mmCIF file of C-alpha atoms and ligand atoms in Angstrom:
data_model
loop_
_atom_site.group_PDB
_atom_site.id
_atom_site.type_symbol
_atom_site.label_atom_id
_atom_site.label_comp_id
_atom_site.label_asym_id
_atom_site.label_seq_id
_atom_site.Cartn_x
_atom_site.Cartn_y
_atom_site.Cartn_z
ATOM 1 C CA MET A 26 -3.466 -6.764 -1.891
ATOM 2 C CA ASN A 27 -2.461 -5.800 -5.402
ATOM 3 C CA LEU A 28 -0.917 -2.354 -5.844
ATOM 4 C CA ILE A 29 0.714 -0.295 -8.573
ATOM 5 C CA LEU A 30 3.199 2.534 -7.976
ATOM 6 C CA LEU A 31 2.833 5.165 -10.687
ATOM 7 C CA GLY A 32 4.865 8.322 -11.205
ATOM 8 C CA PRO A 33 7.620 9.930 -13.259
ATOM 9 C CA PRO A 34 11.176 8.570 -13.257
ATOM 10 C CA GLY A 35 12.819 9.644 -10.003
ATOM 11 C CA ALA A 36 9.540 10.292 -8.164
ATOM 12 C CA GLY A 37 10.605 7.919 -5.394
ATOM 13 C CA LYS A 38 8.748 4.752 -6.436
ATOM 14 C CA GLY A 39 11.676 2.444 -5.672
ATOM 15 C CA THR A 40 12.377 4.225 -2.385
ATOM 16 C CA GLN A 41 8.771 3.764 -1.279
ATOM 17 C CA ALA A 42 8.571 0.159 -2.547
ATOM 18 C CA VAL A 43 11.426 -0.856 -0.230
ATOM 19 C CA ARG A 44 9.565 0.642 2.741
ATOM 20 C CA LEU A 45 6.089 -0.626 1.854
ATOM 21 C CA VAL A 46 7.081 -4.272 1.563
ATOM 22 C CA GLN A 47 8.316 -4.010 5.145
ATOM 23 C CA ASP A 48 4.803 -2.920 6.187
ATOM 24 C CA PHE A 49 2.753 -5.320 4.087
ATOM 25 C CA PRO A 50 3.498 -8.931 3.068
ATOM 26 C CA ILE A 51 3.461 -8.459 -0.695
ATOM 27 C CA ALA A 52 6.016 -9.062 -3.446
ATOM 28 C CA SER A 53 7.768 -5.986 -4.804
ATOM 29 C CA ILE A 54 8.278 -6.215 -8.562
ATOM 30 C CA SER A 55 10.310 -3.639 -10.490
ATOM 31 C CA THR A 56 10.434 -4.156 -14.252
ATOM 32 C CA GLY A 57 13.357 -1.685 -14.379
ATOM 33 C CA ASP A 58 15.360 -3.882 -11.970
ATOM 34 C CA MET A 59 14.395 -7.023 -13.921
ATOM 35 C CA LEU A 60 15.514 -5.439 -17.196
ATOM 36 C CA ARG A 61 18.798 -4.135 -15.741
ATOM 37 C CA ALA A 62 19.548 -7.630 -14.388
ATOM 38 C CA ALA A 63 18.819 -9.104 -17.841
ATOM 39 C CA VAL A 64 21.110 -6.548 -19.502
ATOM 40 C CA SER A 65 23.979 -7.215 -17.114
ATOM 41 C CA GLU A 66 23.594 -10.995 -17.539
ATOM 42 C CA GLY A 67 23.416 -10.606 -21.325
ATOM 43 C CA THR A 68 20.242 -12.710 -21.653
ATOM 44 C CA PRO A 69 18.121 -12.572 -24.844
ATOM 45 C CA LEU A 70 15.723 -10.213 -23.023
ATOM 46 C CA GLY A 71 18.629 -7.975 -22.008
ATOM 47 C CA LEU A 72 19.952 -7.878 -25.574
ATOM 48 C CA LYS A 73 16.531 -6.836 -26.852
ATOM 49 C CA ALA A 74 15.975 -4.216 -24.150
ATOM 50 C CA LYS A 75 19.351 -2.494 -23.897
ATOM 51 C CA SER A 76 19.181 -0.067 -26.829
ATOM 52 C CA PHE A 77 15.720 1.196 -25.792
ATOM 53 C CA MET A 78 16.823 1.692 -22.197
ATOM 54 C CA ASP A 79 20.059 3.465 -23.129
ATOM 55 C CA ALA A 80 18.109 5.906 -25.293
ATOM 56 C CA GLY A 81 15.587 6.640 -22.532
ATOM 57 C CA GLY A 82 12.717 5.051 -24.456
ATOM 58 C CA LEU A 83 10.382 2.249 -23.458
ATOM 59 C CA VAL A 84 11.030 -1.395 -24.177
ATOM 60 C CA PRO A 85 8.263 -2.449 -26.633
ATOM 61 C CA ASP A 86 4.993 -3.733 -25.152
ATOM 62 C CA ASP A 87 5.278 -7.120 -26.873
ATOM 63 C CA VAL A 88 8.576 -7.710 -25.036
ATOM 64 C CA ILE A 89 7.762 -6.374 -21.555
ATOM 65 C CA ILE A 90 4.169 -7.588 -21.158
ATOM 66 C CA GLY A 91 5.136 -11.268 -21.329
ATOM 67 C CA VAL A 92 7.967 -10.733 -18.853
ATOM 68 C CA ALA A 93 5.782 -8.902 -16.335
ATOM 69 C CA LEU A 94 2.810 -11.285 -16.540
ATOM 70 C CA GLU A 95 5.075 -14.311 -16.125
ATOM 71 C CA ARG A 96 6.608 -12.742 -13.004
ATOM 72 C CA LEU A 97 3.097 -12.273 -11.579
ATOM 73 C CA ARG A 98 2.536 -16.050 -11.717
ATOM 74 C CA ALA A 99 5.442 -16.828 -9.358
ATOM 75 C CA ASP A 100 4.782 -18.374 -5.923
ATOM 76 C CA ASP A 101 5.860 -15.335 -3.921
ATOM 77 C CA VAL A 102 3.070 -13.250 -5.508
ATOM 78 C CA ARG A 103 0.279 -15.329 -3.953
ATOM 79 C CA ASP A 104 -0.447 -12.776 -1.207
ATOM 80 C CA GLY A 105 -0.262 -9.814 -3.536
ATOM 81 C CA PHE A 106 2.069 -7.544 -5.425
ATOM 82 C CA LEU A 107 3.467 -4.034 -5.531
ATOM 83 C CA LEU A 108 4.329 -3.183 -9.120
ATOM 84 C CA ASP A 109 6.987 -0.478 -9.650
ATOM 85 C CA GLY A 110 7.452 0.643 -13.252
ATOM 86 C CA PHE A 111 4.702 -1.486 -14.823
ATOM 87 C CA PRO A 112 2.332 -0.738 -16.499
ATOM 88 C CA ARG A 113 3.775 2.249 -18.358
ATOM 89 C CA THR A 114 1.478 2.326 -21.406
ATOM 90 C CA VAL A 115 -2.244 1.846 -21.972
ATOM 91 C CA GLY A 116 -1.428 -1.368 -23.867
ATOM 92 C CA GLN A 117 0.381 -2.717 -20.792
ATOM 93 C CA ALA A 118 -2.466 -1.669 -18.498
ATOM 94 C CA ASP A 119 -5.023 -3.436 -20.725
ATOM 95 C CA ALA A 120 -2.922 -6.611 -20.770
ATOM 96 C CA LEU A 121 -2.586 -6.526 -16.971
ATOM 97 C CA GLU A 122 -6.302 -5.943 -16.471
ATOM 98 C CA GLN A 123 -7.188 -8.847 -18.750
ATOM 99 C CA ASP A 124 -4.674 -11.152 -17.079
ATOM 100 C CA MET A 125 -5.979 -10.302 -13.608
ATOM 101 C CA GLU A 126 -9.522 -10.992 -14.730
ATOM 102 C CA GLU A 127 -8.443 -14.377 -16.089
ATOM 103 C CA THR A 128 -6.589 -15.281 -12.899
ATOM 104 C CA GLY A 129 -9.411 -14.001 -10.651
ATOM 105 C CA ARG A 130 -7.433 -11.196 -9.086
ATOM 106 C CA LYS A 131 -8.536 -7.680 -8.252
ATOM 107 C CA MET A 132 -6.511 -4.461 -8.250
ATOM 108 C CA THR A 133 -6.590 -2.792 -4.835
ATOM 109 C CA ALA A 134 -5.259 0.656 -5.755
ATOM 110 C CA VAL A 135 -2.894 2.638 -7.945
ATOM 111 C CA LEU A 136 -0.599 4.909 -5.904
ATOM 112 C CA LEU A 137 0.457 7.967 -7.898
ATOM 113 C CA ILE A 138 3.528 9.829 -6.595
ATOM 114 C CA GLU A 139 3.479 13.339 -8.061
ATOM 115 C CA VAL A 140 6.670 15.426 -8.424
ATOM 116 C CA GLU A 141 7.403 18.469 -10.629
ATOM 117 C CA ASP A 142 9.788 18.051 -13.571
ATOM 118 C CA GLU A 143 12.510 20.376 -12.147
ATOM 119 C CA GLU A 144 12.649 18.374 -8.923
ATOM 120 C CA ILE A 145 12.833 15.144 -10.963
ATOM 121 C CA VAL A 146 15.961 16.336 -12.724
ATOM 122 C CA ARG A 147 17.581 17.151 -9.355
ATOM 123 C CA ARG A 148 16.646 13.783 -7.897
ATOM 124 C CA VAL A 149 17.674 11.665 -10.831
ATOM 125 C CA SER A 150 20.993 13.459 -11.391
ATOM 126 C CA GLY A 151 21.953 12.806 -7.753
ATOM 127 C CA ARG A 152 20.754 9.202 -7.714
ATOM 128 C CA ARG A 153 23.408 6.557 -7.047
ATOM 129 C CA VAL A 154 22.782 2.818 -6.926
ATOM 130 C CA SER A 155 24.603 -0.199 -5.536
ATOM 131 C CA LYS A 156 24.955 -3.523 -7.290
ATOM 132 C CA SER A 157 22.224 -4.983 -5.097
ATOM 133 C CA GLY A 158 19.818 -2.306 -6.332
ATOM 134 C CA ARG A 159 19.746 -0.202 -3.138
ATOM 135 C CA THR A 160 19.235 3.463 -4.083
ATOM 136 C CA TYR A 161 20.869 6.552 -2.545
ATOM 137 C CA HIS A 162 20.978 10.263 -3.295
ATOM 138 C CA VAL A 163 24.175 12.299 -2.958
ATOM 139 C CA GLU A 164 22.290 15.037 -1.104
ATOM 140 C CA PHE A 165 18.870 13.754 0.026
ATOM 141 C CA ASP A 166 19.784 10.212 1.106
ATOM 142 C CA ALA A 167 23.569 10.031 1.330
ATOM 143 C CA PRO A 168 25.314 6.764 2.247
ATOM 144 C CA LYS A 169 27.256 6.666 5.540
ATOM 145 C CA HIS A 170 30.572 6.485 3.643
ATOM 146 C CA GLU A 171 30.742 8.481 0.433
ATOM 147 C CA GLY A 172 30.411 6.354 -2.701
ATOM 148 C CA ARG A 173 29.891 3.071 -0.784
ATOM 149 C CA CYS A 174 26.751 1.032 -0.121
ATOM 150 C CA ASP A 175 25.743 0.980 3.585
ATOM 151 C CA ILE A 176 24.742 -2.667 3.342
ATOM 152 C CA ASP A 177 27.601 -4.405 1.525
ATOM 153 C CA GLY A 178 30.228 -1.648 1.075
ATOM 154 C CA SER A 179 30.206 -2.081 -2.718
ATOM 155 C CA PRO A 180 30.952 1.022 -4.845
ATOM 156 C CA LEU A 181 27.949 3.161 -5.828
ATOM 157 C CA ILE A 182 27.451 4.005 -9.483
ATOM 158 C CA GLN A 183 25.351 6.400 -11.559
ATOM 159 C CA ARG A 184 22.963 4.716 -14.000
ATOM 160 C CA GLU A 185 23.827 5.534 -17.636
ATOM 161 C CA ASP A 186 20.219 6.576 -18.240
ATOM 162 C CA ASP A 187 20.342 8.999 -15.286
ATOM 163 C CA LYS A 188 22.582 11.391 -17.265
ATOM 164 C CA PRO A 189 20.756 14.698 -18.018
ATOM 165 C CA GLU A 190 20.138 14.220 -21.795
ATOM 166 C CA VAL A 191 18.567 10.805 -21.240
ATOM 167 C CA VAL A 192 16.520 12.016 -18.255
ATOM 168 C CA ARG A 193 14.859 14.663 -20.416
ATOM 169 C CA GLU A 194 13.887 11.997 -22.953
ATOM 170 C CA ARG A 195 12.542 9.714 -20.191
ATOM 171 C CA LEU A 196 10.440 12.566 -18.838
ATOM 172 C CA SER A 197 8.919 13.285 -22.227
ATOM 173 C CA VAL A 198 8.175 9.582 -22.699
ATOM 174 C CA TYR A 199 6.480 9.629 -19.284
ATOM 175 C CA HIS A 200 4.314 12.595 -20.299
ATOM 176 C CA GLU A 201 3.299 11.062 -23.619
ATOM 177 C CA GLN A 202 2.955 7.361 -22.915
ATOM 178 C CA THR A 203 2.511 6.878 -19.169
ATOM 179 C CA MET A 204 0.486 9.884 -18.003
ATOM 180 C CA PRO A 205 -2.656 8.644 -19.825
ATOM 181 C CA LEU A 206 -2.714 5.906 -17.169
ATOM 182 C CA ILE A 207 -3.639 8.523 -14.550
ATOM 183 C CA GLU A 208 -7.022 9.022 -16.191
ATOM 184 C CA TYR A 209 -7.273 5.315 -17.017
ATOM 185 C CA TYR A 210 -7.083 4.329 -13.334
ATOM 186 C CA ASP A 211 -9.009 7.367 -12.106
ATOM 187 C CA GLU A 212 -11.968 6.303 -14.278
ATOM 188 C CA ARG A 213 -11.826 2.883 -12.616
ATOM 189 C CA GLY A 214 -11.899 4.483 -9.147
ATOM 190 C CA LEU A 215 -8.464 3.067 -8.291
ATOM 191 C CA LEU A 216 -6.266 6.177 -8.266
ATOM 192 C CA ARG A 217 -4.792 7.589 -5.036
ATOM 193 C CA ARG A 218 -2.565 10.681 -5.285
ATOM 194 C CA PHE A 219 0.451 11.475 -3.063
ATOM 195 C CA ASP A 220 2.540 14.638 -2.874
ATOM 196 C CA GLY A 221 5.992 13.284 -3.748
ATOM 197 C CA SER A 222 7.738 16.601 -3.056
ATOM 198 C CA ARG A 223 7.706 15.796 0.664
ATOM 199 C CA SER A 224 10.435 13.866 2.468
ATOM 200 C CA PRO A 225 10.679 10.093 1.930
ATOM 201 C CA THR A 226 9.372 9.532 5.478
ATOM 202 C CA GLU A 227 6.352 11.801 5.007
ATOM 203 C CA VAL A 228 5.493 10.217 1.656
ATOM 204 C CA HIS A 229 5.814 6.797 3.233
ATOM 205 C CA ASP A 230 3.577 7.722 6.197
ATOM 206 C CA HIS A 231 0.850 8.935 3.830
ATOM 207 C CA ILE A 232 0.984 5.912 1.560
ATOM 208 C CA ARG A 233 1.117 3.470 4.468
ATOM 209 C CA ALA A 234 -1.949 5.054 6.089
ATOM 210 C CA THR A 235 -3.900 4.876 2.834
ATOM 211 C CA VAL A 236 -2.921 1.268 2.143
ATOM 212 C CA ALA A 237 -3.752 0.241 5.724
ATOM 213 C CA THR A 238 -7.237 1.733 5.323
ATOM 214 C CA LEU A 239 -7.746 -0.018 1.993
ATOM 215 C CA ARG A 240 -6.725 -3.298 3.585
ATOM 216 C CA LEU A 241 -9.248 -2.849 6.388
ATOM 217 C CA GLU A 242 -11.995 -2.016 3.884
ATOM 218 C CA ASP A 243 -11.024 -5.088 1.876
ATOM 219 C CA ALA A 244 -11.322 -7.327 4.935
ATOM 220 C CA LEU A 245 -14.892 -6.160 5.647
HETATM 221 P P1 ADP B 327 12.716 4.781 -13.074
HETATM 222 O O1 ADP B 327 12.820 4.045 -11.768
HETATM 223 O O2 ADP B 327 13.713 5.864 -13.172
HETATM 224 O O3 ADP B 327 11.316 5.229 -13.368
HETATM 225 P P2 ADP B 327 12.971 2.175 -14.232
HETATM 226 O O4 ADP B 327 14.088 1.601 -13.453
HETATM 227 O O5 ADP B 327 11.584 1.802 -13.827
HETATM 228 O O6 ADP B 327 13.116 3.765 -14.221
HETATM 229 O O7 ADP B 327 13.115 1.846 -15.760
HETATM 230 C C1 ADP B 327 14.339 2.011 -16.462
HETATM 231 C C2 ADP B 327 14.119 1.742 -17.937
HETATM 232 O O8 ADP B 327 13.677 0.393 -18.136
HETATM 233 C C3 ADP B 327 13.040 2.593 -18.584
HETATM 234 O O9 ADP B 327 13.535 3.859 -19.029
HETATM 235 C C4 ADP B 327 12.621 1.713 -19.776
HETATM 236 O O10 ADP B 327 13.538 1.769 -20.836
HETATM 237 C C5 ADP B 327 12.715 0.309 -19.168
HETATM 238 N N1 ADP B 327 11.414 -0.133 -18.596
HETATM 239 C C6 ADP B 327 11.162 -0.427 -17.286
HETATM 240 N N2 ADP B 327 9.877 -0.801 -17.124
HETATM 241 C C7 ADP B 327 9.301 -0.741 -18.363
HETATM 242 C C8 ADP B 327 7.989 -0.976 -18.854
HETATM 243 N N3 ADP B 327 6.977 -1.347 -18.038
HETATM 244 N N4 ADP B 327 7.770 -0.798 -20.182
HETATM 245 C C9 ADP B 327 8.742 -0.429 -21.017
HETATM 246 N N5 ADP B 327 9.999 -0.178 -20.621
HETATM 247 C C10 ADP B 327 10.287 -0.328 -19.299
HETATM 248 P P1 ADP B 328 11.993 6.010 -8.946
HETATM 249 O O1 ADP B 328 12.015 4.570 -8.515
HETATM 250 O O2 ADP B 328 10.604 6.591 -8.967
HETATM 251 O O3 ADP B 328 12.726 6.250 -10.222
HETATM 252 P P2 ADP B 328 13.843 6.484 -6.710
HETATM 253 O O4 ADP B 328 13.151 5.869 -5.534
HETATM 254 O O5 ADP B 328 14.982 5.745 -7.290
HETATM 255 O O6 ADP B 328 12.757 6.874 -7.837
HETATM 256 O O7 ADP B 328 14.307 7.962 -6.280
HETATM 257 C C1 ADP B 328 15.045 8.813 -7.174
HETATM 258 C C2 ADP B 328 16.138 9.555 -6.392
HETATM 259 O O8 ADP B 328 15.537 10.512 -5.501
HETATM 260 C C3 ADP B 328 16.987 8.641 -5.512
HETATM 261 O O9 ADP B 328 18.307 9.140 -5.514
HETATM 262 C C4 ADP B 328 16.346 8.756 -4.132
HETATM 263 O O10 ADP B 328 17.315 8.571 -3.101
HETATM 264 C C5 ADP B 328 15.808 10.188 -4.132
HETATM 265 N N1 ADP B 328 14.521 10.331 -3.427
HETATM 266 C C6 ADP B 328 13.499 9.437 -3.357
HETATM 267 N N2 ADP B 328 12.441 9.945 -2.661
HETATM 268 C C7 ADP B 328 12.799 11.199 -2.318
HETATM 269 C C8 ADP B 328 12.131 12.257 -1.582
HETATM 270 N N3 ADP B 328 10.881 12.114 -1.108
HETATM 271 N N4 ADP B 328 12.822 13.427 -1.419
HETATM 272 C C9 ADP B 328 14.072 13.578 -1.912
HETATM 273 N N5 ADP B 328 14.742 12.630 -2.605
HETATM 274 C C10 ADP B 328 14.121 11.462 -2.803
#
């Protein structure tokens, strides 16, 4: 099964990815997490990406496409993937489509999580993350002990690009460069829409039911 999670920053893609890979044996791939790891390790990729990320813009296609397609060739992706944060432009979607054709793979579905802009700002401004990448929300998904990760007790931090000025820029980039992908995948009959304003558990139940049905259809 090969799936894409699509939606604005803060829609809950990462939150749902963590849950879905517990339901289905596929590799969860977040280009945002890969880029943040590269930035914190100071690799050549991280050095190239940092200024774009800090400003709330997209890392250029010619940088990110190679990184994402290489990741898709790893051993753990044999049984399928769940992409979170890629593709984000039509150029990226075209490159992915071509690569999947060449490697004889088929996209199963594109899961769009829809959330209004005002709610996005509330979610992203309350988002806190641990070093391991686990995500919390100060109000909607608070850790057991304030400011500490439930899993390893490490301090929770706010991402630099989750500050309000940068969030507004990320939202406008989403509208201009990523929203065209909704039509792109709708035309291909791959788009499935989910109401992301519901609770994480409700969103998860809906997505899981849809993916389970798709998997059954695929097996027929
Ligand atoms: P969010 O989870 O809030 O949607 P991500 O963690 O996916 O954000 O991405 C953080 C930043 O990393 C983006 O603002 C962008 O600068 C960069 N990035 C991640 N994925 C891509 C991509 N596919 N193309 C270009 N830039 C990307
Ligand atoms: P994305 O990966 O799409 O950027 P996240 O999964 O990181 O989004 O979620 C953004 C913030 O909103 C996090 O703080 C998360 O805890 C919170 N969140 C996620 N899903 C929901 C939901 N359905 N309702 C309320 N808050 C949510």
